[in-house]
Amino acid sequence: MTHSAPRRARVRAPELIGKGGWLNTGDQQYTLADLRGRIVVLDFWTFCCINCLHVLDELRELEEKHRDTLVVIGVHSPKFVHEAEHQAVVDAVERYGVAHPVLDDPELATWKQYAVRAWPTLVVIDPEGYVVAQHAGEGHAHAIERLVGELEAEHEAKGTLRRGDGPYVPPEPEPTTLRFPGKALLLPSGNFLVSDTTRHQLVELAEDAETVVRRLGSGTRGFADGGPREASFNEPQGLALLDDGSVVVADTVNHALRRLDPVTGEVTTLAGTGKQWWQGSATSGPAREVDLSSPWDVAVFGGKVWIAMAGVHQLWTYDPAARTVAVAAGTTNEGLVDGPAAEAWFAQPSGLAATADRLWLADSETSALRWVDLDGQVHTAVGTGLFDFGHRDGAAGQALFQHPLGVTALPDGSVAVADTYNHALRRYDPATGEVTTLATDLREPSDAVLAGEDIVVVESARHRLTRLRLPEEAVRVASVAHRTQRAATEVAPGRLRLEVIFQAPAGQKLDTRYGPSTRLLVSATPPELLLKGEGADTDLSRELELNPSVTEGVLHVSAMAASCDDDPANEYPACHVHQQDWGVPLHLTEGGADRLPLVLAGMDETAPGQG
């Protein structure tokens, strides 16, 4: 028996516009008309966002498999001010190995045209130029793969499919020693070990921090143990020295921890399966049997290796003696909440540094410096949340960073922060509660290590290590404060119907074998914005009541839905979890909308003209 494909809602895809122009096309500019006949997937991303980086990785296989019919186009839609700089986008496209055209849209023009509300969002356009699906968040590659197959068959039959080479033109490789290095470590020998992230290697440099002693790893993306030439990594980042003299490596895109023997150059796997952790996966157990998610940095604290698990907004630990891993702090919700480890919220923790009594962390998406004490309590030193950032010195309560990726403990008890998107090295002194700027004109610094009297900074986007004297006179910087540049959604005060739209992909149904398959968590900044509707429930729509005396704020929405293959004959159907967090800026105004639709997967059928 054959099923006819359901009629899809047909909305003409809006034009692709972006002031920054096109990258990875050999200087060609494109319009949607130039892509007619191809299936187009628009990937709305920004390079700070770990979920966006996960999607880049998910799409690689799909692009390869359908290379003659499918064109993926990244639409770069910045969250931070630094991400609106054209050169920063050029750097990010190379740094993360993006092998498709990218439209640089610094003013969010195309984002607005397509009514996108979340990073990442994927929009599928058919060969005739109509939008046929939209997906927010990660984990949708399987659904898009299926849809691409259906569109190929449908448009092949109609004669509207055009096969051939896509518009992608790779950039010329640059002959630098390092390429977007991530983190560094001072070895007992006095040499430096650097994660050469974009080249998928570790590099040992001499004491001058310039001369190459040796390279470790094959230099191509992969996940293989072995000697210095056979072993392979996938965008490695953090490095830490264990008591036995070996080095633990956060092998970020392999979702693994690796061990390097610095004497032999032998690489083995300590933790992770190579698969990404999803909701419902184990949160503790034998280290080689538990999935991890984009480990970004590692540090030894209290006898364990602490892991900045950027991909799920948590801290985990690896116990070298028991060879186990476990969640140590964080709920997987993204945000800034202090308190007991199990209740704290983080936002893409990306840098760690341990002292005797504190584990410091750079919490990048909240532009915050935080720490965990020996009792497992989480504290914030600098930073207010997901939407405020800038370059401002002074009292910690007022000071601002912009997406810091690294933190370094200094001998006097203060800490240096690699303030990545401000191109600066900052210092926080817990004794005085003051933040100062140590150095500027660093290009995307992502880490720093102490070497005697000096601090050696990983200047990631200048592809080098840079030595600075300590202590330096602080640099005076004109202070700037920013708020994430996204148009606020105009809503009426009072009742607001929140609807998360989720249609199970073709051939799947909601997974209700273990109870409800959906979850919706709602909160607000400031909390007074919500008079009713806060908290968690299993229904994907909810009546909210907005406080008329609060004129603007941010609605935080976290939604999850699980779907499984719909085949009664299959005893073990494949299941997929779809999850997304939204931060929706709201402006309360009479005559504003009384319905807020957020698309998790599918199409909002009631929105006329929405792309």
Coordinates of C-alpha atoms in Angstrom, one line a residue:
M1 CA 0.0 0.0 0.0
T2 CA 1.5 3.4 -0.9
H3 CA 1.0 6.6 1.1
S4 CA 0.8 9.8 -0.9
A5 CA 2.9 12.6 0.4
P6 CA 0.9 15.2 2.3
R7 CA 0.5 18.5 0.6
R8 CA 3.0 20.9 2.0
A9 CA 2.2 24.5 2.8
R10 CA 3.9 26.5 0.1
V11 CA 5.5 29.8 1.1
R12 CA 7.8 31.6 -1.3
A13 CA 11.3 31.8 0.1
P14 CA 12.4 35.4 0.8
E15 CA 15.5 36.7 -1.0
L16 CA 19.0 36.2 0.6
I17 CA 20.4 39.5 1.6
G18 CA 23.4 40.3 3.8
K19 CA 25.7 43.4 3.9
G20 CA 28.8 41.3 4.4
G21 CA 28.3 39.5 1.1
W22 CA 29.2 35.9 0.3
L23 CA 32.1 33.7 1.5
N24 CA 33.3 30.4 0.0
T25 CA 32.0 31.2 -3.5
G26 CA 35.2 32.6 -5.2
D27 CA 33.8 36.2 -4.9
Q28 CA 30.5 35.2 -6.7
Q29 CA 27.3 36.8 -5.3
Y30 CA 24.2 34.6 -5.4
T31 CA 20.4 35.1 -5.4
L32 CA 17.8 32.4 -4.8
A33 CA 17.0 32.5 -8.5
D34 CA 20.6 31.3 -9.2
L35 CA 19.9 28.2 -7.0
R36 CA 16.6 27.3 -8.6
G37 CA 16.5 23.6 -9.4
R38 CA 18.5 22.7 -6.3
I39 CA 17.3 21.8 -2.8
V40 CA 18.6 24.5 -0.5
V41 CA 19.1 24.2 3.2
L42 CA 19.7 27.6 5.0
D43 CA 21.6 27.2 8.2
F44 CA 21.1 30.3 10.4
W45 CA 24.1 30.2 12.7
T46 CA 26.5 32.4 14.7
F47 CA 30.0 31.2 15.5
C48 CA 29.8 31.7 19.3
C49 CA 27.0 29.1 19.6
I50 CA 27.9 25.5 20.4
N51 CA 24.6 24.2 19.1
C52 CA 25.4 25.9 15.8
L53 CA 28.8 24.1 15.7
H54 CA 27.1 20.8 16.4
V55 CA 24.8 21.4 13.4
L56 CA 27.8 22.2 11.1
D57 CA 29.1 18.8 12.1
E58 CA 25.7 17.1 11.6
L59 CA 25.4 18.5 8.1
R60 CA 28.8 17.2 6.8
E61 CA 27.5 13.7 6.0
L62 CA 24.3 15.1 4.4
E63 CA 26.2 17.5 2.2
E64 CA 28.6 14.7 1.0
K65 CA 25.8 12.3 0.3
H66 CA 23.6 14.7 -1.8
R67 CA 26.3 16.9 -3.2
D68 CA 24.9 17.1 -6.7
T69 CA 21.3 18.1 -5.6
L70 CA 21.7 19.9 -2.3
V71 CA 23.2 23.3 -1.5
V72 CA 23.7 24.2 2.1
I73 CA 24.1 27.9 2.7
G74 CA 25.2 29.2 6.1
V75 CA 23.4 32.5 6.9
H76 CA 25.7 34.1 9.5
S77 CA 23.5 36.0 12.0
P78 CA 25.5 37.5 14.8
K79 CA 24.6 37.5 18.5
F80 CA 27.7 39.5 19.8
V81 CA 29.0 42.7 18.4
H82 CA 32.3 41.1 17.5
E83 CA 30.5 38.5 15.3
A84 CA 29.2 41.3 13.1
E85 CA 32.8 42.1 12.0
H86 CA 33.3 40.7 8.5
Q87 CA 36.9 39.4 9.2
A88 CA 35.6 37.6 12.3
V89 CA 33.1 35.7 10.1
V90 CA 35.9 34.9 7.5
D91 CA 38.0 33.5 10.4
A92 CA 35.1 31.4 11.8
V93 CA 34.3 29.9 8.4
E94 CA 37.9 28.6 8.2
R95 CA 38.3 27.8 11.9
Y96 CA 35.3 25.4 11.8
G97 CA 36.0 23.9 8.4
V98 CA 32.7 25.2 6.9
A99 CA 32.7 23.6 3.4
H100 CA 29.7 25.5 1.9
P101 CA 28.8 29.1 0.9
V102 CA 28.2 31.5 3.7
L103 CA 26.1 34.7 3.5
D104 CA 27.4 37.3 6.1
D105 CA 24.3 39.1 7.4
P106 CA 25.6 41.4 10.1
E107 CA 22.3 43.3 10.4
L108 CA 20.1 40.2 10.6
A109 CA 18.2 41.2 7.5
T110 CA 17.6 37.6 6.2
W111 CA 17.1 36.3 9.8
K112 CA 14.1 38.8 10.1
Q113 CA 12.8 38.0 6.6
Y114 CA 12.5 34.3 7.6
A115 CA 11.1 35.1 11.1
V116 CA 13.9 33.1 12.7
R117 CA 14.0 33.2 16.5
A118 CA 16.7 30.8 17.5
W119 CA 20.3 29.8 16.8
P120 CA 20.6 27.4 15.0
T121 CA 17.6 27.3 12.7
L122 CA 17.5 25.2 9.5
V123 CA 15.1 26.1 6.7
V124 CA 14.6 23.8 3.7
I125 CA 13.7 25.4 0.3
D126 CA 12.5 23.2 -2.6
P127 CA 13.9 23.4 -6.2
E128 CA 11.0 25.7 -7.1
G129 CA 12.0 28.2 -4.4
Y130 CA 9.3 27.5 -1.8
V131 CA 10.0 27.0 2.0
V132 CA 8.9 23.4 2.9
A133 CA 10.3 23.0 6.4
Q134 CA 11.9 24.8 9.4
H135 CA 13.7 23.2 12.3
A136 CA 15.1 25.0 15.4
G137 CA 18.0 23.5 17.4
E138 CA 20.2 20.5 16.6
G139 CA 19.5 16.8 16.0
H140 CA 17.4 17.3 12.9
A141 CA 19.8 15.9 10.3
H142 CA 17.9 12.6 10.0
A143 CA 14.6 14.4 9.3
I144 CA 16.2 16.7 6.7
E145 CA 17.9 13.7 5.1
R146 CA 14.5 12.0 4.7
L147 CA 12.9 15.2 3.3
V148 CA 15.8 15.7 0.8
G149 CA 15.2 12.2 -0.5
E150 CA 11.5 12.9 -0.9
L151 CA 12.2 16.2 -2.7
E152 CA 14.7 14.6 -5.0
A153 CA 12.2 12.0 -6.1
E154 CA 9.3 14.5 -6.4
H155 CA 11.2 17.1 -8.4
E156 CA 13.0 14.5 -10.6
A157 CA 9.6 13.3 -11.6
K158 CA 8.4 16.9 -12.3
G159 CA 11.5 17.8 -14.2
T160 CA 12.3 20.6 -11.8
L161 CA 15.5 19.1 -10.3
R162 CA 18.9 20.3 -11.5
R163 CA 21.9 18.2 -10.7
G164 CA 25.6 19.3 -10.8
D165 CA 28.4 21.0 -9.0
G166 CA 27.4 23.5 -6.2
P167 CA 28.6 27.0 -5.7
Y168 CA 31.2 26.2 -3.1
V169 CA 34.8 27.4 -3.7
P170 CA 37.3 26.5 -1.0
P171 CA 39.6 29.4 0.2
E172 CA 43.4 29.2 -0.4
P173 CA 45.2 27.5 2.6
E174 CA 47.5 29.8 4.6
P175 CA 51.0 28.7 5.4
T176 CA 51.1 29.6 9.2
T177 CA 52.7 27.4 11.8
L178 CA 49.5 27.2 13.9
R179 CA 46.0 27.6 12.6
F180 CA 43.4 29.0 15.1
P181 CA 45.1 27.4 18.1
G182 CA 42.7 26.9 21.0
K183 CA 44.5 26.2 24.3
A184 CA 48.1 25.8 25.6
L185 CA 49.9 24.1 28.4
L186 CA 53.4 24.6 29.9
L187 CA 55.1 21.3 30.0
P188 CA 57.5 20.3 32.8
S189 CA 60.4 20.6 30.2
G190 CA 59.6 24.3 29.8
N191 CA 58.2 23.7 26.3
F192 CA 54.6 24.6 25.4
L193 CA 52.0 22.2 24.1
V194 CA 49.3 23.8 22.0
S195 CA 46.1 22.5 20.6
D196 CA 46.3 23.4 16.9
T197 CA 42.5 23.2 16.6
T198 CA 41.8 23.8 12.9
R199 CA 44.6 21.5 11.8
H200 CA 43.4 18.7 14.2
Q201 CA 46.8 18.4 15.8
L202 CA 48.7 19.1 19.0
V203 CA 52.0 21.0 18.5
E204 CA 54.9 21.1 20.9
L205 CA 56.8 24.5 20.7
A206 CA 60.2 25.3 22.3
E207 CA 60.5 27.7 25.2
D208 CA 60.5 30.7 22.7
A209 CA 56.8 29.7 22.1
E210 CA 57.6 29.8 18.3
T211 CA 59.9 27.0 17.2
V212 CA 58.1 23.7 16.4
V213 CA 59.6 20.7 18.2
R214 CA 57.1 18.2 16.9
R215 CA 53.5 17.7 15.7
L216 CA 51.2 15.1 17.2
G217 CA 48.3 13.7 15.2
S218 CA 47.7 12.9 11.5
G219 CA 46.3 16.4 10.8
T220 CA 43.1 15.2 9.3
R221 CA 39.7 15.0 11.1
G222 CA 39.4 11.5 12.7
F223 CA 39.1 9.5 15.9
A224 CA 42.0 7.0 16.0
D225 CA 44.4 6.0 18.8
G226 CA 48.1 5.3 18.1
G227 CA 51.5 6.9 17.7
P228 CA 52.1 10.5 16.9
R229 CA 51.5 10.0 13.2
E230 CA 48.6 7.5 13.3
A231 CA 46.5 9.2 16.0
S232 CA 43.8 11.6 14.9
F233 CA 41.8 14.3 16.6
N234 CA 38.8 16.5 15.7
E235 CA 39.2 20.1 16.6
P236 CA 41.0 19.5 20.0
Q237 CA 40.9 22.3 22.6
G238 CA 41.7 22.0 26.3
L239 CA 44.8 20.5 27.8
A240 CA 45.7 19.5 31.4
L241 CA 48.7 17.8 33.0
L242 CA 48.0 14.7 35.2
D243 CA 50.1 13.6 38.2
D244 CA 51.7 10.8 36.1
G245 CA 53.1 13.3 33.6
S246 CA 50.6 12.5 30.9
V247 CA 48.4 15.1 29.3
V248 CA 44.6 14.9 29.0
V249 CA 43.1 16.5 25.9
A250 CA 39.6 17.7 25.4
D251 CA 39.0 16.4 21.8
T252 CA 36.0 18.6 21.3
V253 CA 34.3 17.5 18.0
N254 CA 35.0 13.8 18.8
H255 CA 33.1 14.3 22.1
A256 CA 36.0 12.6 23.9
L257 CA 38.9 12.9 26.3
R258 CA 42.2 11.7 25.0
R259 CA 45.5 10.9 26.8
L260 CA 48.9 11.9 25.4
D261 CA 52.1 10.3 26.6
P262 CA 54.5 13.2 26.1
V263 CA 57.5 10.9 26.1
T264 CA 56.4 8.4 23.3
G265 CA 53.7 10.6 21.6
E266 CA 51.2 7.7 22.0
V267 CA 47.6 8.8 22.1
T268 CA 44.8 6.7 23.8
T269 CA 41.1 7.4 24.6
L270 CA 40.2 8.1 28.2
A271 CA 36.5 8.9 28.0
G272 CA 33.7 9.2 25.5
T273 CA 32.3 7.0 22.7
G274 CA 32.7 9.4 19.8
K275 CA 29.0 10.0 19.9
Q276 CA 27.3 13.2 21.2
W277 CA 25.4 13.1 24.5
W278 CA 21.6 13.6 24.1
Q279 CA 18.9 14.0 26.7
G280 CA 18.2 10.5 28.1
S281 CA 21.8 9.3 27.7
A282 CA 23.8 8.1 30.8
T283 CA 25.1 10.9 33.0
S284 CA 27.7 8.7 34.8
G285 CA 29.5 5.4 34.4
P286 CA 32.6 3.8 32.9
A287 CA 34.3 6.6 31.1
R288 CA 34.6 4.8 27.7
E289 CA 30.9 3.9 27.7
V290 CA 29.3 7.3 28.4
D291 CA 28.7 9.9 25.6
L292 CA 30.1 13.4 26.1
S293 CA 29.2 16.7 24.4
S294 CA 31.8 19.1 23.1
P295 CA 34.3 19.1 26.0
W296 CA 36.1 22.4 25.6
D297 CA 38.5 22.6 28.5
V298 CA 39.9 20.4 31.3
A299 CA 41.5 21.2 34.7
V300 CA 42.6 19.1 37.7
F301 CA 40.7 20.1 40.8
G302 CA 40.2 18.1 44.0
G303 CA 41.9 15.0 42.6
K304 CA 39.6 14.8 39.5
V305 CA 39.7 16.1 36.0
W306 CA 37.0 18.7 35.6
I307 CA 35.5 19.1 32.2
A308 CA 33.9 22.2 30.7
M309 CA 31.2 20.4 28.8
A310 CA 30.3 23.3 26.5
G311 CA 27.8 21.2 24.5
V312 CA 25.3 20.7 27.3
H313 CA 26.1 23.7 29.6
Q314 CA 27.5 21.5 32.4
L315 CA 30.6 20.6 34.3
W316 CA 31.5 16.9 34.4
T317 CA 34.4 15.1 36.1
Y318 CA 36.6 12.3 35.1
D319 CA 38.1 10.1 37.9
P320 CA 41.5 8.8 36.7
A321 CA 41.7 6.1 39.4
A322 CA 38.2 4.7 38.8
R323 CA 38.1 5.5 35.1
T324 CA 34.6 6.9 35.4
V325 CA 32.8 10.1 34.4
A326 CA 29.9 11.9 36.0
V327 CA 28.0 15.2 35.9
A328 CA 29.3 17.5 38.6
A329 CA 27.3 20.7 38.1
G330 CA 24.6 22.1 35.9
T331 CA 21.1 21.1 34.7
T332 CA 21.7 21.3 30.9
N333 CA 19.6 24.5 30.9
E334 CA 21.4 27.5 29.5
G335 CA 21.6 30.6 31.6
L336 CA 23.2 32.1 34.7
V337 CA 22.0 30.6 38.0
D338 CA 24.2 30.2 41.1
G339 CA 23.8 27.9 44.1
P340 CA 24.3 24.2 44.7
A341 CA 26.0 22.4 41.8
A342 CA 23.0 20.3 40.9
E343 CA 20.8 23.4 40.5
A344 CA 23.2 25.8 38.8
W345 CA 22.8 26.9 35.2
F346 CA 25.8 27.5 32.9
A347 CA 26.0 28.8 29.3
Q348 CA 28.7 27.1 27.3
P349 CA 31.5 26.9 29.8
S350 CA 34.7 27.1 27.8
G351 CA 37.7 27.7 30.1
L352 CA 38.8 26.3 33.4
A353 CA 41.6 27.1 35.9
A354 CA 42.0 25.5 39.3
T355 CA 43.5 26.9 42.5
A356 CA 43.7 25.1 45.9
D357 CA 40.1 26.1 46.8
R358 CA 38.4 27.4 43.7
L359 CA 37.7 26.1 40.2
W360 CA 37.4 29.2 38.0
L361 CA 35.5 29.1 34.8
A362 CA 34.9 31.3 31.8
D363 CA 31.2 30.9 31.0
S364 CA 31.2 32.2 27.5
E365 CA 27.6 32.8 26.4
T366 CA 26.8 34.8 29.6
S367 CA 30.1 36.6 29.2
A368 CA 30.7 35.7 32.8
L369 CA 33.5 34.7 35.2
R370 CA 32.3 32.1 37.7
W371 CA 33.7 29.7 40.2
V372 CA 32.9 26.5 42.1
D373 CA 34.0 26.2 45.7
L374 CA 35.1 23.0 47.5
D375 CA 31.6 22.5 48.8
G376 CA 30.2 22.4 45.2
Q377 CA 28.5 25.8 45.4
V378 CA 28.6 27.8 42.2
H379 CA 29.3 31.6 42.4
T380 CA 29.4 34.4 39.8
A381 CA 32.2 37.0 40.0
V382 CA 31.4 39.0 36.9
G383 CA 28.5 38.8 34.5
T384 CA 24.7 39.2 34.5
G385 CA 23.2 36.9 31.9
L386 CA 22.8 35.9 28.3
F387 CA 22.1 39.3 26.8
D388 CA 24.5 41.8 28.4
F389 CA 28.1 42.1 27.4
G390 CA 30.8 44.8 26.6
H391 CA 34.2 46.0 27.7
R392 CA 33.9 47.8 31.0
D393 CA 36.4 47.9 33.9
G394 CA 35.7 48.7 37.5
A395 CA 33.7 47.1 40.3
A396 CA 32.8 43.4 39.4
G397 CA 29.1 44.1 39.7
Q398 CA 29.3 46.6 36.8
A399 CA 32.1 45.1 34.8
L400 CA 31.5 43.5 31.4
F401 CA 33.2 40.9 29.3
Q402 CA 32.4 39.7 25.7
H403 CA 32.3 35.9 25.3
P404 CA 35.5 35.0 27.2
L405 CA 36.9 31.5 26.4
G406 CA 39.9 31.2 28.8
V407 CA 40.8 31.8 32.4
T408 CA 44.2 31.6 34.1
A409 CA 45.0 31.6 37.9
L410 CA 47.7 34.2 38.7
P411 CA 50.2 33.9 41.6
D412 CA 48.6 36.7 43.7
G413 CA 45.2 35.0 43.9
S414 CA 43.7 37.0 41.1
V415 CA 42.7 35.6 37.7
A416 CA 43.4 36.6 34.1
V417 CA 40.5 36.2 31.7
A418 CA 41.0 35.7 27.9
D419 CA 38.2 38.1 26.9
T420 CA 37.9 36.7 23.5
Y421 CA 35.5 38.9 21.6
N422 CA 37.0 42.1 23.2
H423 CA 40.5 41.0 21.9
A424 CA 41.7 41.7 25.4
L425 CA 43.3 40.1 28.5
R426 CA 41.4 41.2 31.6
R427 CA 42.1 40.7 35.3
Y428 CA 39.7 40.1 38.2
D429 CA 41.0 40.5 41.8
P430 CA 38.8 38.8 44.4
A431 CA 40.4 40.8 47.2
T432 CA 39.3 44.1 45.8
G433 CA 36.4 43.0 43.6
E434 CA 37.8 45.0 40.7
V435 CA 38.2 44.2 37.0
T436 CA 41.0 45.8 35.0
T437 CA 42.4 45.4 31.5
L438 CA 45.9 44.0 31.2
A439 CA 46.3 44.1 27.4
T440 CA 44.4 45.0 24.3
D441 CA 45.0 44.4 20.6
L442 CA 45.1 40.6 21.0
R443 CA 43.1 38.9 18.2
E444 CA 40.5 36.5 19.7
P445 CA 42.6 35.3 22.7
S446 CA 41.3 32.0 23.8
D447 CA 43.7 30.9 26.6
A448 CA 46.8 32.0 28.5
V449 CA 49.5 30.2 30.5
L450 CA 52.0 31.5 33.1
A451 CA 55.7 31.1 32.2
G452 CA 58.0 32.5 34.9
E453 CA 57.4 36.3 35.0
D454 CA 55.5 36.3 31.7
I455 CA 52.0 35.3 30.6
V456 CA 51.8 33.7 27.2
V457 CA 48.5 34.3 25.4
V458 CA 47.0 32.0 22.8
E459 CA 46.1 34.6 20.1
S460 CA 43.8 32.3 18.2
A461 CA 42.9 34.5 15.2
R462 CA 46.5 35.6 14.8
H463 CA 47.6 31.9 14.8
R464 CA 50.3 32.4 17.4
L465 CA 51.3 32.5 21.0
T466 CA 52.1 36.0 22.3
R467 CA 54.3 36.7 25.4
L468 CA 53.4 39.6 27.7
R469 CA 55.1 40.8 30.9
L470 CA 53.4 40.4 34.2
P471 CA 52.4 42.4 36.2
E472 CA 51.7 45.1 33.6
E473 CA 50.3 48.5 34.3
A474 CA 46.6 48.2 33.5
V475 CA 45.5 49.6 30.2
R476 CA 42.8 52.3 30.3
V477 CA 39.9 51.4 28.0
A478 CA 36.9 53.5 27.1
S479 CA 34.0 51.5 28.5
V480 CA 31.3 50.1 26.2
A481 CA 28.2 48.1 27.1
H482 CA 26.1 46.2 24.6
R483 CA 22.9 44.2 24.6
T484 CA 22.2 41.4 22.1
Q485 CA 21.0 43.1 18.9
R486 CA 17.7 41.3 18.1
A487 CA 14.5 43.0 17.4
A488 CA 12.1 42.6 20.3
T489 CA 8.8 40.9 19.6
E490 CA 5.8 43.2 20.2
V491 CA 3.2 41.5 22.4
A492 CA 0.2 42.8 24.2
P493 CA 0.2 42.9 28.0
G494 CA -2.0 40.3 29.7
R495 CA -2.7 36.9 28.1
L496 CA -0.2 35.5 25.7
R497 CA -0.6 32.1 24.1
L498 CA 2.8 30.4 23.7
E499 CA 2.8 27.6 21.1
V500 CA 5.8 25.5 20.4
I501 CA 5.2 23.9 17.0
F502 CA 6.4 20.4 16.6
Q503 CA 5.4 18.0 13.8
A504 CA 7.1 14.6 13.9
P505 CA 9.2 14.1 10.8
A506 CA 7.7 11.9 8.0
G507 CA 7.7 8.3 9.1
Q508 CA 7.9 9.1 12.8
K509 CA 5.4 9.7 15.6
L510 CA 5.7 11.0 19.1
D511 CA 7.4 8.6 21.4
T512 CA 4.9 8.0 24.3
R513 CA 6.1 4.6 25.4
Y514 CA 7.5 6.0 28.7
G515 CA 4.9 8.7 29.4
P516 CA 4.6 12.1 27.8
S517 CA 7.2 12.7 25.0
T518 CA 7.3 16.5 25.3
R519 CA 8.4 19.0 27.9
L520 CA 8.2 22.8 28.1
L521 CA 10.1 24.9 30.6
V522 CA 9.3 28.7 30.8
S523 CA 10.9 31.5 32.8
A524 CA 11.6 35.2 32.3
T525 CA 14.1 38.0 32.9
P526 CA 13.1 39.9 34.9
P527 CA 11.0 37.2 36.8
E528 CA 8.3 39.8 37.4
L529 CA 7.5 39.8 33.7
L530 CA 5.5 36.6 34.1
L531 CA 2.5 36.7 36.4
K532 CA 1.4 33.2 35.3
G533 CA 2.8 30.4 33.2
E534 CA 6.3 29.9 34.7
G535 CA 7.8 26.4 35.3
A536 CA 7.8 23.0 33.6
D537 CA 5.0 21.0 32.1
T538 CA 4.5 18.4 29.3
D539 CA 2.2 20.4 27.1
L540 CA 3.9 22.3 24.2
S541 CA 1.4 25.2 24.4
R542 CA 0.7 27.3 27.4
E543 CA -1.3 30.4 28.5
L544 CA 1.0 33.0 29.9
E545 CA 0.1 36.2 31.7
L546 CA 2.4 39.1 31.1
N547 CA 2.7 41.9 33.7
P548 CA 1.5 45.2 32.2
S549 CA 3.8 47.1 34.5
V550 CA 6.9 45.5 33.0
T551 CA 7.5 47.0 29.5
E552 CA 10.3 44.8 28.3
G553 CA 12.1 41.6 29.2
V554 CA 13.2 38.3 27.8
L555 CA 11.1 35.1 27.8
H556 CA 13.2 31.9 28.2
V557 CA 11.6 28.9 26.6
S558 CA 13.1 25.4 26.6
A559 CA 11.2 22.7 24.7
M560 CA 11.9 19.0 24.1
A561 CA 10.1 16.4 22.0
A562 CA 11.0 12.8 21.3
S563 CA 9.8 11.0 18.2
C564 CA 10.4 7.4 17.0
D565 CA 10.1 5.5 13.7
D566 CA 6.5 4.7 13.1
D567 CA 6.7 1.1 12.0
P568 CA 4.6 -1.4 14.1
A569 CA 6.7 -4.3 12.7
N570 CA 9.9 -2.8 14.1
E571 CA 10.5 -3.9 17.7
Y572 CA 13.4 -1.4 18.2
P573 CA 12.4 1.8 16.5
A574 CA 15.1 4.5 16.1
C575 CA 14.2 7.5 18.3
H576 CA 15.3 11.1 18.2
V577 CA 15.2 13.9 20.8
H578 CA 14.5 17.4 19.4
Q579 CA 15.5 20.1 21.9
Q580 CA 15.9 23.9 21.7
D581 CA 16.2 26.8 24.1
W582 CA 14.9 30.2 23.0
G583 CA 15.6 33.6 24.5
V584 CA 12.8 35.9 23.0
P585 CA 13.2 39.6 23.7
L586 CA 9.6 41.0 24.3
H587 CA 8.3 44.5 24.2
L588 CA 4.9 44.9 25.8
T589 CA 2.6 47.3 23.9
E590 CA -1.1 47.7 23.5
G591 CA -2.2 46.2 20.2
G592 CA 0.8 43.8 20.2
A593 CA 0.4 40.1 19.4
D594 CA -1.4 37.7 21.8
R595 CA 0.1 34.6 20.3
L596 CA 3.8 33.6 20.2
P597 CA 4.6 30.7 17.9
L598 CA 8.1 29.1 18.1
V599 CA 8.9 26.4 15.5
L600 CA 10.8 23.4 16.9
A601 CA 10.1 21.4 13.7
G602 CA 7.6 21.8 10.9
M603 CA 5.8 24.9 9.7
D604 CA 3.6 27.4 11.5
E605 CA 0.5 27.0 9.3
T606 CA -1.3 30.0 10.8
A607 CA 1.4 32.6 10.1
P608 CA 0.7 34.2 6.7
G609 CA 3.8 35.2 4.8
Q610 CA 6.2 33.6 7.3
G611 CA 9.2 32.1 5.6

